[in-house]
CSV table of N, CA, C and O in Angstrom, one decimal:
chain,number,residue,atom,x,y,z
A,961,GLN,N,-86.4,23.8,43.2
A,961,GLN,CA,-85.4,24.7,43.6
A,961,GLN,C,-86.1,25.8,44.4
A,961,GLN,O,-87.2,26.3,44.0
A,962,VAL,N,-85.4,26.3,45.4
A,962,VAL,CA,-85.9,27.4,46.3
A,962,VAL,C,-84.9,28.5,46.3
A,962,VAL,O,-83.7,28.3,46.4
A,963,GLN,N,-85.5,29.7,46.1
A,963,GLN,CA,-84.6,30.9,46.1
A,963,GLN,C,-84.9,31.6,47.5
A,963,GLN,O,-86.1,31.7,47.9
A,964,VAL,N,-83.8,32.0,48.1
A,964,VAL,CA,-83.9,32.6,49.4
A,964,VAL,C,-83.2,34.0,49.4
A,964,VAL,O,-82.1,34.1,49.0
A,965,VAL,N,-84.0,35.0,49.7
A,965,VAL,CA,-83.5,36.4,49.6
A,965,VAL,C,-83.7,37.1,50.9
A,965,VAL,O,-84.8,37.2,51.4
A,966,GLU,N,-82.6,37.7,51.5
A,966,GLU,CA,-82.7,38.4,52.7
A,966,GLU,C,-82.6,39.9,52.4
A,966,GLU,O,-82.1,40.4,51.3
A,967,SER,N,-83.1,40.7,53.3
A,967,SER,CA,-83.1,42.2,53.2
A,967,SER,C,-83.1,42.8,54.6
A,967,SER,O,-83.5,42.1,55.6
A,968,GLY,N,-82.7,44.0,54.7
A,968,GLY,CA,-82.9,44.7,56.0
A,968,GLY,C,-81.7,45.0,56.8
A,968,GLY,O,-81.7,45.6,57.8
A,969,GLY,N,-80.5,44.5,56.3
A,969,GLY,CA,-79.3,44.8,57.1
A,969,GLY,C,-78.9,46.3,57.0
A,969,GLY,O,-79.5,47.0,56.3
A,970,GLY,N,-77.8,46.6,57.8
A,970,GLY,CA,-77.3,48.0,57.7
A,970,GLY,C,-76.5,48.3,58.9
A,970,GLY,O,-76.1,47.4,59.7
A,971,LEU,N,-76.3,49.6,59.1
A,971,LEU,CA,-75.5,50.1,60.2
A,971,LEU,C,-76.5,50.7,61.3
A,971,LEU,O,-77.4,51.5,60.9
A,972,VAL,N,-76.2,50.3,62.5
A,972,VAL,CA,-77.1,50.8,63.6
A,972,VAL,C,-76.2,51.1,64.8
A,972,VAL,O,-75.2,50.4,65.0
A,973,GLN,N,-76.6,52.0,65.6
A,973,GLN,CA,-75.9,52.3,66.8
A,973,GLN,C,-76.2,51.3,67.9
A,973,GLN,O,-77.2,50.7,67.9
A,974,PRO,N,-75.2,51.1,68.8
A,974,PRO,CA,-75.5,50.3,70.0
A,974,PRO,C,-76.8,50.7,70.7
A,974,PRO,O,-77.0,51.9,70.9
A,975,GLY,N,-77.6,49.7,71.1
A,975,GLY,CA,-78.9,49.9,71.7
A,975,GLY,C,-80.0,50.1,70.7
A,975,GLY,O,-81.2,50.2,71.1
A,976,GLY,N,-79.7,50.2,69.4
A,976,GLY,CA,-80.7,50.4,68.4
A,976,GLY,C,-81.4,49.1,68.0
A,976,GLY,O,-81.1,48.0,68.5
A,977,SER,N,-82.3,49.3,67.0
A,977,SER,CA,-83.1,48.1,66.5
A,977,SER,C,-83.0,48.0,65.0
A,977,SER,O,-82.7,49.0,64.3
A,978,LEU,N,-83.2,46.8,64.6
A,978,LEU,CA,-83.1,46.5,63.1
A,978,LEU,C,-84.0,45.3,62.9
A,978,LEU,O,-84.0,44.4,63.7
A,979,THR,N,-84.7,45.2,61.8
A,979,THR,CA,-85.5,44.1,61.4
A,979,THR,C,-84.9,43.5,60.1
A,979,THR,O,-84.8,44.2,59.1
A,980,LEU,N,-84.6,42.2,60.1
A,980,LEU,CA,-84.2,41.5,58.9
A,980,LEU,C,-85.4,40.7,58.4
A,980,LEU,O,-86.2,40.2,59.2
A,981,SER,N,-85.5,40.7,57.1
A,981,SER,CA,-86.6,39.9,56.4
A,981,SER,C,-86.0,38.9,55.4
A,981,SER,O,-84.9,39.2,54.8
A,982,CYS,N,-86.7,37.8,55.3
A,982,CYS,CA,-86.3,36.8,54.3
A,982,CYS,C,-87.5,36.2,53.6
A,982,CYS,O,-88.5,35.9,54.3
A,983,ALA,N,-87.4,36.0,52.3
A,983,ALA,CA,-88.5,35.5,51.6
A,983,ALA,C,-87.9,34.3,50.8
A,983,ALA,O,-86.9,34.3,50.1
A,984,ALA,N,-88.7,33.2,50.9
A,984,ALA,CA,-88.3,32.0,50.1
A,984,ALA,C,-89.4,31.8,49.0
A,984,ALA,O,-90.6,31.9,49.2
A,985,SER,N,-88.9,31.5,47.8
A,985,SER,CA,-89.8,31.3,46.7
A,985,SER,C,-89.3,30.1,45.8
A,985,SER,O,-88.2,29.8,45.8
A,986,GLY,N,-90.3,29.6,45.1
A,986,GLY,CA,-89.9,28.5,44.2
A,986,GLY,C,-91.1,27.6,44.0
A,986,GLY,O,-92.1,27.6,44.8
A,987,SER,N,-91.1,26.8,43.0
A,987,SER,CA,-92.2,25.9,42.7
A,987,SER,C,-92.4,24.8,43.8
A,987,SER,O,-91.4,24.2,44.2
A,988,SER,N,-93.6,24.6,44.2
A,988,SER,CA,-93.9,23.5,45.2
A,988,SER,C,-93.0,23.6,46.4
A,988,SER,O,-92.5,22.6,47.0
A,989,VAL,N,-92.9,24.8,47.0
A,989,VAL,CA,-92.1,25.0,48.2
A,989,VAL,C,-92.9,24.4,49.3
A,989,VAL,O,-94.0,24.7,49.6
A,990,SER,N,-92.2,23.5,50.1
A,990,SER,CA,-92.8,22.9,51.3
A,990,SER,C,-91.8,23.0,52.4
A,990,SER,O,-90.9,22.2,52.6
A,991,ILE,N,-91.9,24.1,53.2
A,991,ILE,CA,-90.9,24.5,54.1
A,991,ILE,C,-91.2,24.0,55.5
A,991,ILE,O,-92.4,24.1,56.0
A,992,ASN,N,-90.2,23.4,56.1
A,992,ASN,CA,-90.4,22.9,57.5
A,992,ASN,C,-89.9,24.0,58.5
A,992,ASN,O,-90.7,24.8,59.0
A,993,THR,N,-88.6,24.2,58.6
A,993,THR,CA,-88.1,25.2,59.5
A,993,THR,C,-87.5,26.4,58.7
A,993,THR,O,-87.0,26.2,57.6
A,994,MET,N,-87.5,27.6,59.3
A,994,MET,CA,-86.8,28.7,58.8
A,994,MET,C,-86.0,29.3,59.9
A,994,MET,O,-86.4,29.3,61.1
A,995,ALA,N,-84.8,29.7,59.6
A,995,ALA,CA,-83.9,30.1,60.7
A,995,ALA,C,-83.0,31.3,60.2
A,995,ALA,O,-82.8,31.5,59.0
A,996,TRP,N,-82.4,31.9,61.2
A,996,TRP,CA,-81.4,32.9,61.0
A,996,TRP,C,-80.1,32.5,61.6
A,996,TRP,O,-80.0,32.0,62.8
A,997,TYR,N,-79.0,32.5,60.8
A,997,TYR,CA,-77.6,32.3,61.3
A,997,TYR,C,-76.8,33.5,61.1
A,997,TYR,O,-77.2,34.5,60.4
A,998,ARG,N,-75.7,33.6,61.8
A,998,ARG,CA,-74.8,34.8,61.6
A,998,ARG,C,-73.4,34.3,61.6
A,998,ARG,O,-73.0,33.3,62.3
A,999,GLN,N,-72.5,35.0,61.0
A,999,GLN,CA,-71.1,34.7,61.0
A,999,GLN,C,-70.3,36.0,61.1
A,999,GLN,O,-70.4,36.9,60.2
A,1000,ALA,N,-69.6,36.1,62.2
A,1000,ALA,CA,-68.7,37.3,62.4
A,1000,ALA,C,-67.3,37.0,61.8
A,1000,ALA,O,-67.0,35.8,61.7
A,1001,PRO,N,-66.6,38.0,61.5
A,1001,PRO,CA,-65.2,37.8,60.9
A,1001,PRO,C,-64.4,36.9,61.8
A,1001,PRO,O,-64.3,37.2,63.1
A,1002,GLY,N,-63.8,35.9,61.2
A,1002,GLY,CA,-62.9,35.0,62.0
A,1002,GLY,C,-63.6,34.0,62.9
A,1002,GLY,O,-63.0,33.2,63.6
A,1003,LYS,N,-64.9,34.0,62.8
A,1003,LYS,CA,-65.7,33.0,63.6
A,1003,LYS,C,-66.5,32.1,62.8
A,1003,LYS,O,-66.8,32.4,61.6
A,1004,GLU,N,-67.0,31.0,63.4
A,1004,GLU,CA,-67.8,30.1,62.7
A,1004,GLU,C,-69.3,30.6,62.6
A,1004,GLU,O,-69.7,31.4,63.4
A,1005,ARG,N,-70.0,30.1,61.6
A,1005,ARG,CA,-71.4,30.5,61.5
A,1005,ARG,C,-72.2,29.9,62.7
A,1005,ARG,O,-72.0,28.7,63.0
A,1006,GLU,N,-73.0,30.6,63.3
A,1006,GLU,CA,-73.8,30.1,64.4
A,1006,GLU,C,-75.3,30.4,64.3
A,1006,GLU,O,-75.7,31.4,63.6
A,1007,LEU,N,-76.1,29.5,64.9
A,1007,LEU,CA,-77.5,29.7,64.8
A,1007,LEU,C,-77.9,30.8,65.8
A,1007,LEU,O,-77.5,30.9,66.9
A,1008,VAL,N,-78.8,31.7,65.2
A,1008,VAL,CA,-79.3,32.8,66.0
A,1008,VAL,C,-80.7,32.5,66.5
A,1008,VAL,O,-81.0,32.6,67.7
A,1009,ALA,N,-81.6,32.0,65.6
A,1009,ALA,CA,-82.9,31.7,66.0
A,1009,ALA,C,-83.5,30.8,64.9
A,1009,ALA,O,-83.2,30.9,63.7
A,1010,VAL,N,-84.5,30.0,65.3
A,1010,VAL,CA,-85.1,29.1,64.4
A,1010,VAL,C,-86.6,29.0,64.7
A,1010,VAL,O,-87.0,29.1,65.9
A,1011,ILE,N,-87.5,28.8,63.7
A,1011,ILE,CA,-88.9,28.7,63.9
A,1011,ILE,C,-89.5,27.6,63.1
A,1011,ILE,O,-89.1,27.5,61.9
A,1012,THR,N,-90.3,26.8,63.6
A,1012,THR,CA,-91.0,25.7,62.9
A,1012,THR,C,-92.2,26.2,62.2
A,1012,THR,O,-92.7,27.3,62.4
A,1013,SER,N,-92.8,25.4,61.4
A,1013,SER,CA,-94.0,25.7,60.7
A,1013,SER,C,-95.2,25.9,61.6
A,1013,SER,O,-96.2,26.5,61.3
A,1014,LEU,N,-95.1,25.3,62.8
A,1014,LEU,CA,-96.1,25.5,63.8
A,1014,LEU,C,-95.9,26.7,64.7
A,1014,LEU,O,-96.7,26.9,65.7
A,1015,GLY,N,-94.8,27.4,64.5
A,1015,GLY,CA,-94.5,28.6,65.3
A,1015,GLY,C,-93.7,28.4,66.5
A,1015,GLY,O,-93.5,29.4,67.3
A,1016,SER,N,-93.2,27.2,66.7
A,1016,SER,CA,-92.3,27.0,67.9
A,1016,SER,C,-90.9,27.6,67.5
A,1016,SER,O,-90.4,27.3,66.4
A,1017,SER,N,-90.3,28.3,68.5
A,1017,SER,CA,-89.1,29.0,68.2
A,1017,SER,C,-88.0,28.7,69.3
A,1017,SER,O,-88.3,28.3,70.4
A,1018,LYS,N,-86.8,28.9,68.9
A,1018,LYS,CA,-85.6,28.7,69.8
A,1018,LYS,C,-84.6,29.7,69.4
A,1018,LYS,O,-84.4,30.1,68.3
A,1019,TYR,N,-83.9,30.2,70.5
A,1019,TYR,CA,-82.9,31.3,70.3
A,1019,TYR,C,-81.6,30.9,70.9
A,1019,TYR,O,-81.5,30.1,71.9
A,1020,ALA,N,-80.5,31.5,70.4
A,1020,ALA,CA,-79.2,31.4,71.0
A,1020,ALA,C,-79.3,32.1,72.3
A,1020,ALA,O,-80.0,33.2,72.4
A,1021,ASP,N,-78.5,31.7,73.3
A,1021,ASP,CA,-78.5,32.3,74.6
A,1021,ASP,C,-78.1,33.8,74.5
A,1021,ASP,O,-78.6,34.6,75.2
A,1022,SER,N,-77.2,34.1,73.6
A,1022,SER,CA,-76.7,35.5,73.4
A,1022,SER,C,-77.8,36.5,73.0
A,1022,SER,O,-77.5,37.7,73.1
A,1023,VAL,N,-78.9,36.0,72.4
A,1023,VAL,CA,-79.9,36.9,71.8
A,1023,VAL,C,-81.2,36.8,72.5
A,1023,VAL,O,-82.1,37.6,72.2
A,1024,LYS,N,-81.4,35.9,73.5
A,1024,LYS,CA,-82.6,35.7,74.1
A,1024,LYS,C,-83.1,37.0,74.8
A,1024,LYS,O,-82.3,37.6,75.5
A,1025,GLY,N,-84.3,37.3,74.7
A,1025,GLY,CA,-84.9,38.6,75.3
A,1025,GLY,C,-84.6,39.8,74.4
A,1025,GLY,O,-85.2,40.9,74.7
A,1026,ARG,N,-83.8,39.7,73.4
A,1026,ARG,CA,-83.5,40.9,72.6
A,1026,ARG,C,-84.0,40.7,71.1
A,1026,ARG,O,-84.4,41.6,70.5
A,1027,PHE,N,-83.9,39.5,70.6
A,1027,PHE,CA,-84.3,39.2,69.3
A,1027,PHE,C,-85.7,38.4,69.3
A,1027,PHE,O,-85.9,37.6,70.2
A,1028,THR,N,-86.5,38.6,68.2
A,1028,THR,CA,-87.7,37.9,68.1
A,1028,THR,C,-87.8,37.4,66.6
A,1028,THR,O,-87.7,38.2,65.7
A,1029,ILE,N,-88.0,36.1,66.4
A,1029,ILE,CA,-88.2,35.6,65.1
A,1029,ILE,C,-89.7,35.3,64.9
A,1029,ILE,O,-90.4,34.9,65.8
A,1030,SER,N,-90.2,35.7,63.7
A,1030,SER,CA,-91.6,35.5,63.3
A,1030,SER,C,-91.7,35.0,61.9
A,1030,SER,O,-90.8,35.2,61.1
A,1031,ARG,N,-92.8,34.4,61.6
A,1031,ARG,CA,-92.9,33.7,60.3
A,1031,ARG,C,-94.3,33.9,59.7
A,1031,ARG,O,-95.3,33.9,60.5
A,1032,ASP,N,-94.4,34.0,58.4
A,1032,ASP,CA,-95.7,34.0,57.7
A,1032,ASP,C,-95.7,32.8,56.8
A,1032,ASP,O,-95.0,32.8,55.7
A,1033,ASN,N,-96.4,31.7,57.2
A,1033,ASN,CA,-96.4,30.5,56.4
A,1033,ASN,C,-97.0,30.7,55.0
A,1033,ASN,O,-96.6,30.1,54.0
A,1034,ALA,N,-98.0,31.5,54.9
A,1034,ALA,CA,-98.7,31.7,53.6
A,1034,ALA,C,-97.8,32.4,52.6
A,1034,ALA,O,-97.8,32.1,51.4
A,1035,LYS,N,-96.9,33.2,53.1
A,1035,LYS,CA,-96.0,34.0,52.2
A,1035,LYS,C,-94.6,33.4,52.2
A,1035,LYS,O,-93.7,33.9,51.4
A,1036,ASN,N,-94.3,32.4,53.0
A,1036,ASN,CA,-93.0,31.8,53.1
A,1036,ASN,C,-91.9,32.9,53.4
A,1036,ASN,O,-90.9,33.0,52.8
A,1037,THR,N,-92.3,33.7,54.4
A,1037,THR,CA,-91.3,34.7,54.9
A,1037,THR,C,-91.0,34.5,56.4
A,1037,THR,O,-91.8,34.0,57.1
A,1038,VAL,N,-89.8,35.0,56.7
A,1038,VAL,CA,-89.4,35.0,58.1
A,1038,VAL,C,-88.7,36.3,58.4
A,1038,VAL,O,-87.9,36.8,57.6
A,1039,ASP,N,-89.0,36.9,59.6
A,1039,ASP,CA,-88.4,38.1,60.0
A,1039,ASP,C,-87.6,37.9,61.3
A,1039,ASP,O,-88.0,37.0,62.1
A,1040,LEU,N,-86.7,38.7,61.5
A,1040,LEU,CA,-85.9,38.7,62.8
A,1040,LEU,C,-85.9,40.2,63.3
A,1040,LEU,O,-85.2,41.0,62.7
A,1041,GLN,N,-86.6,40.4,64.3
A,1041,GLN,CA,-86.6,41.7,65.0
A,1041,GLN,C,-85.5,41.7,66.0
A,1041,GLN,O,-85.5,40.9,66.9
A,1042,MET,N,-84.6,42.7,65.8
A,1042,MET,CA,-83.4,42.7,66.7
A,1042,MET,C,-83.4,44.0,67.5
A,1042,MET,O,-83.4,45.1,66.9
A,1043,ASN,N,-83.5,43.9,68.8
A,1043,ASN,CA,-83.5,45.1,69.7
A,1043,ASN,C,-82.3,45.1,70.6
A,1043,ASN,O,-81.6,44.1,70.7
A,1044,SER,N,-82.1,46.3,71.2
A,1044,SER,CA,-80.9,46.4,72.1
A,1044,SER,C,-79.6,45.8,71.5
A,1044,SER,O,-78.9,45.0,72.1
A,1045,LEU,N,-79.4,46.2,70.3
A,1045,LEU,CA,-78.2,45.6,69.6
A,1045,LEU,C,-76.9,46.0,70.2
A,1045,LEU,O,-76.8,47.2,70.8
A,1046,LYS,N,-76.0,45.1,70.2
A,1046,LYS,CA,-74.6,45.3,70.8
A,1046,LYS,C,-73.6,45.2,69.7
A,1046,LYS,O,-73.8,44.5,68.6
A,1047,PRO,N,-72.4,45.7,69.9
A,1047,PRO,CA,-71.4,45.6,68.9
A,1047,PRO,C,-71.0,44.1,68.5
A,1047,PRO,O,-70.7,43.8,67.4
A,1048,GLU,N,-71.2,43.3,69.5
A,1048,GLU,CA,-70.9,41.8,69.3
A,1048,GLU,C,-72.0,41.2,68.4
A,1048,GLU,O,-71.8,40.0,68.0
A,1049,ASP,N,-73.0,41.9,68.1
A,1049,ASP,CA,-74.0,41.3,67.1
A,1049,ASP,C,-73.6,41.6,65.7
A,1049,ASP,O,-74.3,41.1,64.8
A,1050,THR,N,-72.5,42.3,65.5
A,1050,THR,CA,-72.1,42.6,64.2
A,1050,THR,C,-71.7,41.3,63.5
A,1050,THR,O,-70.9,40.5,64.0
A,1051,ALA,N,-72.2,41.1,62.3
A,1051,ALA,CA,-72.0,39.9,61.5
A,1051,ALA,C,-72.7,39.9,60.2
A,1051,ALA,O,-73.6,40.8,60.0
A,1052,VAL,N,-72.5,39.0,59.4
A,1052,VAL,CA,-73.3,38.7,58.2
A,1052,VAL,C,-74.4,37.7,58.7
A,1052,VAL,O,-74.1,36.7,59.2
A,1053,TYR,N,-75.6,38.1,58.4
A,1053,TYR,CA,-76.8,37.3,58.8
A,1053,TYR,C,-77.3,36.5,57.6
A,1053,TYR,O,-77.5,37.2,56.6
A,1054,TYR,N,-77.5,35.3,57.8
A,1054,TYR,CA,-78.0,34.4,56.7
A,1054,TYR,C,-79.3,33.8,57.1
A,1054,TYR,O,-79.5,33.3,58.2
A,1055,CYS,N,-80.2,33.7,56.1
A,1055,CYS,CA,-81.5,33.0,56.2
A,1055,CYS,C,-81.3,31.6,55.8
A,1055,CYS,O,-80.6,31.3,54.8
A,1056,ASN,N,-81.9,30.7,56.5
A,1056,ASN,CA,-81.7,29.3,56.3
A,1056,ASN,C,-83.1,28.7,56.2
A,1056,ASN,O,-84.0,28.9,57.1
A,1057,VAL,N,-83.4,27.9,55.1
A,1057,VAL,CA,-84.7,27.3,54.9
A,1057,VAL,C,-84.5,25.8,54.8
A,1057,VAL,O,-83.6,25.3,54.0
A,1058,ARG,N,-85.2,25.0,55.5
A,1058,ARG,CA,-85.2,23.6,55.4
A,1058,ARG,C,-86.5,23.1,55.0
A,1058,ARG,O,-87.5,23.4,55.7
A,1059,THR,N,-86.6,22.3,53.9
A,1059,THR,CA,-87.8,21.7,53.5
A,1059,THR,C,-88.2,20.4,54.2
A,1059,THR,O,-87.4,19.9,55.0
A,1060,TYR,N,-89.4,19.9,54.0
A,1060,TYR,CA,-89.8,18.7,54.6
A,1060,TYR,C,-89.0,17.5,54.0
A,1060,TYR,O,-89.1,16.4,54.6
A,1061,TYR,N,-88.3,17.7,53.0
A,1061,TYR,CA,-87.5,16.7,52.4
A,1061,TYR,C,-86.0,16.8,52.9
A,1061,TYR,O,-85.1,16.1,52.4
A,1062,SER,N,-85.9,17.7,53.9
A,1062,SER,CA,-84.5,17.9,54.5
A,1062,SER,C,-83.5,18.6,53.6
A,1062,SER,O,-82.3,18.5,53.9
A,1063,THR,N,-84.0,19.2,52.6
A,1063,THR,CA,-83.1,20.0,51.7
A,1063,THR,C,-83.0,21.3,52.3
A,1063,THR,O,-83.9,21.9,52.8
A,1064,ILE,N,-81.7,21.8,52.3
A,1064,ILE,CA,-81.4,23.1,53.0
A,1064,ILE,C,-81.0,24.1,51.9
A,1064,ILE,O,-80.2,23.8,51.0
A,1065,TYR,N,-81.6,25.3,52.1
A,1065,TYR,CA,-81.2,26.4,51.2
A,1065,TYR,C,-80.8,27.6,52.0
A,1065,TYR,O,-81.3,27.9,53.1
A,1066,TRP,N,-79.8,28.4,51.5
A,1066,TRP,CA,-79.3,29.5,52.2
A,1066,TRP,C,-79.5,30.8,51.3
A,1066,TRP,O,-79.4,30.7,50.1
A,1067,GLY,N,-79.6,31.9,52.0
A,1067,GLY,CA,-79.6,33.2,51.3
A,1067,GLY,C,-78.2,33.7,51.1
A,1067,GLY,O,-77.2,33.0,51.6
A,1068,GLN,N,-78.1,34.8,50.5
A,1068,GLN,CA,-76.7,35.3,50.2
A,1068,GLN,C,-76.1,36.1,51.4
A,1068,GLN,O,-74.9,36.3,51.4
A,1069,GLY,N,-76.9,36.4,52.3
A,1069,GLY,CA,-76.4,37.1,53.5
A,1069,GLY,C,-76.6,38.6,53.5
A,1069,GLY,O,-76.6,39.2,52.4
A,1070,THR,N,-76.8,39.1,54.6
A,1070,THR,CA,-77.0,40.6,54.7
A,1070,THR,C,-76.1,41.1,55.9
A,1070,THR,O,-76.2,40.5,57.0
A,1071,GLN,N,-75.4,42.1,55.7
A,1071,GLN,CA,-74.5,42.6,56.7
A,1071,GLN,C,-75.2,43.5,57.8
A,1071,GLN,O,-76.0,44.4,57.4
A,1072,VAL,N,-74.9,43.2,59.0
A,1072,VAL,CA,-75.4,44.0,60.2
A,1072,VAL,C,-74.2,44.5,60.9
A,1072,VAL,O,-73.4,43.7,61.3
A,1073,THR,N,-74.1,45.8,61.0
A,1073,THR,CA,-73.0,46.4,61.7
A,1073,THR,C,-73.5,47.3,62.9
A,1073,THR,O,-74.3,48.2,62.6
A,1074,VAL,N,-73.1,47.0,64.1
A,1074,VAL,CA,-73.5,47.8,65.3
A,1074,VAL,C,-72.3,48.5,65.7
A,1074,VAL,O,-71.3,48.0,66.3
A,1075,SER,N,-72.4,49.8,65.6
A,1075,SER,CA,-71.2,50.7,65.9
A,1075,SER,C,-71.7,52.1,66.1
A,1075,SER,O,-72.6,52.6,65.4
A,1076,SER,N,-71.0,52.8,66.9
A,1076,SER,CA,-71.2,54.2,67.1
A,1076,SER,C,-70.3,55.1,66.2
A,1076,SER,O,-70.5,56.3,66.3
């Protein structure tokens, strides 16, 4: 079993920055990909960014050039640095962990609100 815990959400003004952090823990954790998803009210959950164990990353078009995903394999943590935030980035952000056995785990979510 893997526990996934996010932190770092909050209220920020448009144009501001915020960093989300996620830690995965559990016995014999063997993680393949780590990712961030988000879900805005009335919308489906969408992929924001994903990073493999080798450091290869991919981003949603809407966040390219503004968000950066990074990972520490030794600590099983993943961060999402968010810059130039816009009101449309407002959502609950979820950490997603996929093991090498293709088992998926989700965090509880952290609220990000971009508003003046």
